[in-house]
């Protein structure tokens, strides 16, 4: 497997509109788009910084992973996404190494990426997204 870049850092927020007052208005990082990913029950806002992005995540349902995360831990860093060259190969390799995966096959993520999650229990408490785009 080959990790090429930190694709994005996902931040769980109560309200994207409120958070943009800090990330966009105060810090001057332009938001290039907002997208709802129905399957994940989240609304996402993208704020590119150099080769990577800040991704603001707002839950769209009470059982959204992001809504549940905020209820339990409060707003904050929700996941780190690493981009790889070949997602299927990477997942097969991680499985062989006994790493607990949430997704054994890729699914659709924001921004047209193919993604899969590694369980936080396998990574010392960090929810890891592996993405290919
Ligand atoms: N980071 C670190 N730990 C997390 C976590 C996160 N984002 N979300 C949950 N956890 C921890 C919990 O604190 C809990 O730990 P303890 O057992 O020590 O208390 C454990 O994982 C289980 O959490 P839970 O609240 O019982 O929730 P679930 O097991 O139902 O779900 C998880 C947890 C990670 C499997 C689920 O949130 C998931 O499948 N996430 C992947 C999908 C996702 O997050 N999508 C949103 C982003 C989409 C996008 O970027 O496109």
PDB file of C-alpha atoms and ligand atoms in Angstrom:
ATOM      1  CA  UNK A   1       0.000   0.000   0.000  1.00  0.00           C
ATOM      2  CA  UNK A   2       1.128   3.562  -0.615  1.00  0.00           C
ATOM      3  CA  UNK A   3      -0.201   6.566   1.310  1.00  0.00           C
ATOM      4  CA  UNK A   4       0.302   9.653  -0.844  1.00  0.00           C
ATOM      5  CA  UNK A   5      -1.151  12.563   1.155  1.00  0.00           C
ATOM      6  CA  UNK A   6      -3.325  13.503   4.123  1.00  0.00           C
ATOM      7  CA  UNK A   7      -6.462  13.858   2.012  1.00  0.00           C
ATOM      8  CA  UNK A   8      -8.415  15.767   4.655  1.00  0.00           C
ATOM      9  CA  UNK A   9      -9.060  16.261   8.337  1.00  0.00           C
ATOM     10  CA  UNK A  10     -12.724  15.796   9.264  1.00  0.00           C
ATOM     11  CA  UNK A  11     -14.081  18.064  11.988  1.00  0.00           C
ATOM     12  CA  UNK A  12     -17.456  17.396  13.589  1.00  0.00           C
ATOM     13  CA  UNK A  13     -19.464  20.600  14.038  1.00  0.00           C
ATOM     14  CA  UNK A  14     -22.955  21.458  15.229  1.00  0.00           C
ATOM     15  CA  UNK A  15     -23.472  23.905  12.394  1.00  0.00           C
ATOM     16  CA  UNK A  16     -21.430  24.368   9.212  1.00  0.00           C
ATOM     17  CA  UNK A  17     -22.799  27.913   8.839  1.00  0.00           C
ATOM     18  CA  UNK A  18     -21.599  28.855  12.336  1.00  0.00           C
ATOM     19  CA  UNK A  19     -18.217  27.136  11.866  1.00  0.00           C
ATOM     20  CA  UNK A  20     -17.565  28.938   8.583  1.00  0.00           C
ATOM     21  CA  UNK A  21     -17.495  32.166  10.604  1.00  0.00           C
ATOM     22  CA  UNK A  22     -14.225  30.888  12.076  1.00  0.00           C
ATOM     23  CA  UNK A  23     -12.684  28.786   9.313  1.00  0.00           C
ATOM     24  CA  UNK A  24     -13.641  31.009   6.384  1.00  0.00           C
ATOM     25  CA  UNK A  25     -14.370  34.478   7.720  1.00  0.00           C
ATOM     26  CA  UNK A  26     -11.710  34.639  10.468  1.00  0.00           C
ATOM     27  CA  UNK A  27      -8.999  32.292   9.136  1.00  0.00           C
ATOM     28  CA  UNK A  28      -9.551  33.199   5.485  1.00  0.00           C
ATOM     29  CA  UNK A  29      -9.735  29.610   4.179  1.00  0.00           C
ATOM     30  CA  UNK A  30     -12.266  29.667   1.335  1.00  0.00           C
ATOM     31  CA  UNK A  31     -15.008  27.042   1.345  1.00  0.00           C
ATOM     32  CA  UNK A  32     -15.153  25.532  -2.151  1.00  0.00           C
ATOM     33  CA  UNK A  33     -18.378  23.617  -1.737  1.00  0.00           C
ATOM     34  CA  UNK A  34     -20.972  22.023   0.506  1.00  0.00           C
ATOM     35  CA  UNK A  35     -22.341  18.544  -0.206  1.00  0.00           C
ATOM     36  CA  UNK A  36     -24.817  16.279   1.522  1.00  0.00           C
ATOM     37  CA  UNK A  37     -23.802  12.605   1.612  1.00  0.00           C
ATOM     38  CA  UNK A  38     -27.123  10.906   2.314  1.00  0.00           C
ATOM     39  CA  UNK A  39     -25.631   7.451   2.828  1.00  0.00           C
ATOM     40  CA  UNK A  40     -23.408   8.809   5.626  1.00  0.00           C
ATOM     41  CA  UNK A  41     -26.120  11.111   7.037  1.00  0.00           C
ATOM     42  CA  UNK A  42     -23.777  14.098   6.915  1.00  0.00           C
ATOM     43  CA  UNK A  43     -23.456  17.466   5.273  1.00  0.00           C
ATOM     44  CA  UNK A  44     -19.843  18.348   4.453  1.00  0.00           C
ATOM     45  CA  UNK A  45     -18.040  21.585   3.626  1.00  0.00           C
ATOM     46  CA  UNK A  46     -14.640  21.530   1.914  1.00  0.00           C
ATOM     47  CA  UNK A  47     -11.911  24.032   2.698  1.00  0.00           C
ATOM     48  CA  UNK A  48      -8.718  23.244   0.762  1.00  0.00           C
ATOM     49  CA  UNK A  49      -5.388  24.179   2.372  1.00  0.00           C
ATOM     50  CA  UNK A  50      -2.329  23.390   0.214  1.00  0.00           C
ATOM     51  CA  UNK A  51      -2.426  19.717  -0.794  1.00  0.00           C
ATOM     52  CA  UNK A  52      -4.990  18.834   1.851  1.00  0.00           C
ATOM     53  CA  UNK A  53      -8.404  19.958   3.089  1.00  0.00           C
ATOM     54  CA  UNK A  54     -10.317  20.746   6.201  1.00  0.00           C
ATOM     55  CA  UNK A  55     -13.704  18.979   5.994  1.00  0.00           C
ATOM     56  CA  UNK A  56     -16.435  20.317   8.249  1.00  0.00           C
ATOM     57  CA  UNK A  57     -19.056  17.658   9.055  1.00  0.00           C
ATOM     58  CA  UNK A  58     -22.575  18.306  10.283  1.00  0.00           C
ATOM     59  CA  UNK A  59     -24.887  15.404  11.109  1.00  0.00           C
ATOM     60  CA  UNK A  60     -28.214  15.374   9.247  1.00  0.00           C
ATOM     61  CA  UNK A  61     -30.046  12.847  11.458  1.00  0.00           C
ATOM     62  CA  UNK A  62     -30.109  11.831  15.143  1.00  0.00           C
ATOM     63  CA  UNK A  63     -28.432   8.510  14.233  1.00  0.00           C
ATOM     64  CA  UNK A  64     -25.740  10.116  12.067  1.00  0.00           C
ATOM     65  CA  UNK A  65     -22.211   9.048  13.157  1.00  0.00           C
ATOM     66  CA  UNK A  66     -21.375  12.747  13.466  1.00  0.00           C
ATOM     67  CA  UNK A  67     -24.415  13.605  15.613  1.00  0.00           C
ATOM     68  CA  UNK A  68     -23.609  10.638  17.874  1.00  0.00           C
ATOM     69  CA  UNK A  69     -19.932  11.664  18.061  1.00  0.00           C
ATOM     70  CA  UNK A  70     -20.817  15.234  19.138  1.00  0.00           C
ATOM     71  CA  UNK A  71     -23.291  13.954  21.751  1.00  0.00           C
ATOM     72  CA  UNK A  72     -20.582  11.759  23.240  1.00  0.00           C
ATOM     73  CA  UNK A  73     -17.389  13.812  22.817  1.00  0.00           C
ATOM     74  CA  UNK A  74     -18.467  17.291  21.737  1.00  0.00           C
ATOM     75  CA  UNK A  75     -17.338  19.123  18.618  1.00  0.00           C
ATOM     76  CA  UNK A  76     -13.806  18.412  17.435  1.00  0.00           C
ATOM     77  CA  UNK A  77     -11.599  16.301  15.189  1.00  0.00           C
ATOM     78  CA  UNK A  78     -13.692  13.374  13.987  1.00  0.00           C
ATOM     79  CA  UNK A  79     -11.377  11.584  11.565  1.00  0.00           C
ATOM     80  CA  UNK A  80      -8.200  11.778   9.539  1.00  0.00           C
ATOM     81  CA  UNK A  81      -8.314  10.705   5.905  1.00  0.00           C
ATOM     82  CA  UNK A  82      -5.271   9.272   4.123  1.00  0.00           C
ATOM     83  CA  UNK A  83      -5.267   9.026   0.344  1.00  0.00           C
ATOM     84  CA  UNK A  84      -3.875   5.848  -1.191  1.00  0.00           C
ATOM     85  CA  UNK A  85      -3.158   4.758  -4.747  1.00  0.00           C
ATOM     86  CA  UNK A  86      -5.263   1.583  -4.658  1.00  0.00           C
ATOM     87  CA  UNK A  87      -8.046   1.287  -2.107  1.00  0.00           C
ATOM     88  CA  UNK A  88      -8.951  -2.388  -2.695  1.00  0.00           C
ATOM     89  CA  UNK A  89      -5.300  -3.442  -2.388  1.00  0.00           C
ATOM     90  CA  UNK A  90      -4.900  -1.361   0.776  1.00  0.00           C
ATOM     91  CA  UNK A  91      -7.997  -2.878   2.408  1.00  0.00           C
ATOM     92  CA  UNK A  92      -6.844  -6.403   1.513  1.00  0.00           C
ATOM     93  CA  UNK A  93      -3.410  -5.670   2.993  1.00  0.00           C
ATOM     94  CA  UNK A  94      -4.838  -4.203   6.216  1.00  0.00           C
ATOM     95  CA  UNK A  95      -7.159  -7.200   6.552  1.00  0.00           C
ATOM     96  CA  UNK A  96      -4.212  -9.574   6.141  1.00  0.00           C
ATOM     97  CA  UNK A  97      -2.439  -7.644   8.908  1.00  0.00           C
ATOM     98  CA  UNK A  98      -5.434  -8.201  11.195  1.00  0.00           C
ATOM     99  CA  UNK A  99      -6.472  -4.528  11.325  1.00  0.00           C
ATOM    100  CA  UNK A 100     -10.165  -4.108  12.230  1.00  0.00           C
ATOM    101  CA  UNK A 101     -11.979  -2.476   9.347  1.00  0.00           C
ATOM    102  CA  UNK A 102     -15.402  -0.833   9.471  1.00  0.00           C
ATOM    103  CA  UNK A 103     -15.719  -1.179   5.695  1.00  0.00           C
ATOM    104  CA  UNK A 104     -14.238  -4.194   3.964  1.00  0.00           C
ATOM    105  CA  UNK A 105     -15.329  -2.866   0.590  1.00  0.00           C
ATOM    106  CA  UNK A 106     -15.194   0.736  -0.627  1.00  0.00           C
ATOM    107  CA  UNK A 107     -18.173   3.037  -0.405  1.00  0.00           C
ATOM    108  CA  UNK A 108     -18.972   6.462  -1.757  1.00  0.00           C
ATOM    109  CA  UNK A 109     -17.703   9.485   0.166  1.00  0.00           C
ATOM    110  CA  UNK A 110     -17.899  13.242  -0.230  1.00  0.00           C
ATOM    111  CA  UNK A 111     -16.255  14.899  -3.217  1.00  0.00           C
ATOM    112  CA  UNK A 112     -16.585  11.831  -5.433  1.00  0.00           C
ATOM    113  CA  UNK A 113     -13.985   9.843  -3.482  1.00  0.00           C
ATOM    114  CA  UNK A 114     -14.129   6.100  -2.851  1.00  0.00           C
ATOM    115  CA  UNK A 115     -13.594   5.545   0.848  1.00  0.00           C
ATOM    116  CA  UNK A 116     -13.428   2.976   3.639  1.00  0.00           C
ATOM    117  CA  UNK A 117     -13.071   3.410   7.389  1.00  0.00           C
ATOM    118  CA  UNK A 118     -10.693   1.693   9.811  1.00  0.00           C
ATOM    119  CA  UNK A 119     -12.116   1.214  13.305  1.00  0.00           C
ATOM    120  CA  UNK A 120     -10.801   3.638  15.977  1.00  0.00           C
ATOM    121  CA  UNK A 121     -10.181   0.650  18.271  1.00  0.00           C
ATOM    122  CA  UNK A 122      -7.493  -0.486  15.790  1.00  0.00           C
ATOM    123  CA  UNK A 123      -5.640   2.822  15.656  1.00  0.00           C
ATOM    124  CA  UNK A 124      -5.353   4.029  19.244  1.00  0.00           C
ATOM    125  CA  UNK A 125      -8.594   6.005  19.154  1.00  0.00           C
ATOM    126  CA  UNK A 126      -8.365   7.731  15.768  1.00  0.00           C
ATOM    127  CA  UNK A 127     -11.094   7.077  13.210  1.00  0.00           C
ATOM    128  CA  UNK A 128      -9.108   6.631   9.989  1.00  0.00           C
ATOM    129  CA  UNK A 129     -10.603   7.073   6.536  1.00  0.00           C
ATOM    130  CA  UNK A 130      -8.722   5.595   3.598  1.00  0.00           C
ATOM    131  CA  UNK A 131      -9.611   7.297   0.346  1.00  0.00           C
ATOM    132  CA  UNK A 132      -8.874   7.039  -3.322  1.00  0.00           C
ATOM    133  CA  UNK A 133      -9.724   9.735  -5.824  1.00  0.00           C
TER     134      UNK A 133
HETATM  135  N1  LIG B   1     -13.137   8.895  16.606  1.00  0.00           N
HETATM  136  C1  LIG B   1     -12.644   8.161  17.637  1.00  0.00           C
HETATM  137  N2  LIG B   1     -13.380   7.281  18.356  1.00  0.00           N
HETATM  138  C2  LIG B   1     -14.668   7.150  18.012  1.00  0.00           C
HETATM  139  C3  LIG B   1     -15.259   7.882  16.954  1.00  0.00           C
HETATM  140  C4  LIG B   1     -14.435   8.785  16.236  1.00  0.00           C
HETATM  141  N3  LIG B   1     -14.906   9.513  15.218  1.00  0.00           N
HETATM  142  N4  LIG B   1     -16.570   7.538  16.861  1.00  0.00           N
HETATM  143  C5  LIG B   1     -16.803   6.619  17.820  1.00  0.00           C
HETATM  144  N5  LIG B   1     -15.665   6.402  18.501  1.00  0.00           N
HETATM  145  C6  LIG B   1     -15.485   5.466  19.627  1.00  0.00           C
HETATM  146  C7  LIG B   1     -16.458   5.752  20.749  1.00  0.00           C
HETATM  147  O1  LIG B   1     -15.948   6.738  21.613  1.00  0.00           O
HETATM  148  C8  LIG B   1     -16.589   4.401  21.412  1.00  0.00           C
HETATM  149  O2  LIG B   1     -15.467   4.165  22.234  1.00  0.00           O
HETATM  150  P1  LIG B   1     -15.662   3.500  23.688  1.00  0.00           P
HETATM  151  O3  LIG B   1     -16.231   2.126  23.413  1.00  0.00           O
HETATM  152  O4  LIG B   1     -14.283   3.481  24.251  1.00  0.00           O
HETATM  153  O5  LIG B   1     -16.623   4.396  24.416  1.00  0.00           O
HETATM  154  C9  LIG B   1     -16.492   3.430  20.231  1.00  0.00           C
HETATM  155  O6  LIG B   1     -15.816   4.145  19.184  1.00  0.00           O
HETATM  156  C10 LIG B   1     -17.857   2.986  19.753  1.00  0.00           C
HETATM  157  O7  LIG B   1     -18.592   4.161  19.486  1.00  0.00           O
HETATM  158  P2  LIG B   1     -20.176   4.315  19.545  1.00  0.00           P
HETATM  159  O8  LIG B   1     -20.493   5.698  19.958  1.00  0.00           O
HETATM  160  O9  LIG B   1     -20.768   3.159  20.305  1.00  0.00           O
HETATM  161  O10 LIG B   1     -20.593   4.260  18.043  1.00  0.00           O
HETATM  162  P3  LIG B   1     -20.699   3.055  17.064  1.00  0.00           P
HETATM  163  O11 LIG B   1     -19.919   1.866  17.496  1.00  0.00           O
HETATM  164  O12 LIG B   1     -22.135   2.876  16.745  1.00  0.00           O
HETATM  165  O13 LIG B   1     -19.961   3.695  15.810  1.00  0.00           O
HETATM  166  C11 LIG B   1     -18.069   3.990  14.432  1.00  0.00           C
HETATM  167  C12 LIG B   1     -18.617   4.114  15.832  1.00  0.00           C
HETATM  168  C13 LIG B   1     -16.676   4.612  14.392  1.00  0.00           C
HETATM  169  C14 LIG B   1     -17.994   2.495  14.052  1.00  0.00           C
HETATM  170  C15 LIG B   1     -19.061   4.735  13.462  1.00  0.00           C
HETATM  171  O14 LIG B   1     -19.138   6.080  13.856  1.00  0.00           O
HETATM  172  C16 LIG B   1     -18.683   4.638  12.010  1.00  0.00           C
HETATM  173  O15 LIG B   1     -18.966   3.634  11.355  1.00  0.00           O
HETATM  174  N6  LIG B   1     -18.015   5.691  11.444  1.00  0.00           N
HETATM  175  C17 LIG B   1     -17.639   5.676  10.058  1.00  0.00           C
HETATM  176  C18 LIG B   1     -18.611   6.473   9.214  1.00  0.00           C
HETATM  177  C19 LIG B   1     -18.556   7.946   9.527  1.00  0.00           C
HETATM  178  O16 LIG B   1     -18.021   8.385  10.550  1.00  0.00           O
HETATM  179  N7  LIG B   1     -19.110   8.779   8.591  1.00  0.00           N
HETATM  180  C20 LIG B   1     -19.126  10.212   8.724  1.00  0.00           C
HETATM  181  C21 LIG B   1     -18.070  10.887   7.849  1.00  0.00           C
HETATM  182  C22 LIG B   1     -18.393  10.711   6.370  1.00  0.00           C
HETATM  183  C23 LIG B   1     -17.454  11.395   5.397  1.00  0.00           C
HETATM  184  O17 LIG B   1     -16.417  11.991   5.738  1.00  0.00           O
HETATM  185  O18 LIG B   1     -17.783  11.317   4.172  1.00  0.00           O
END
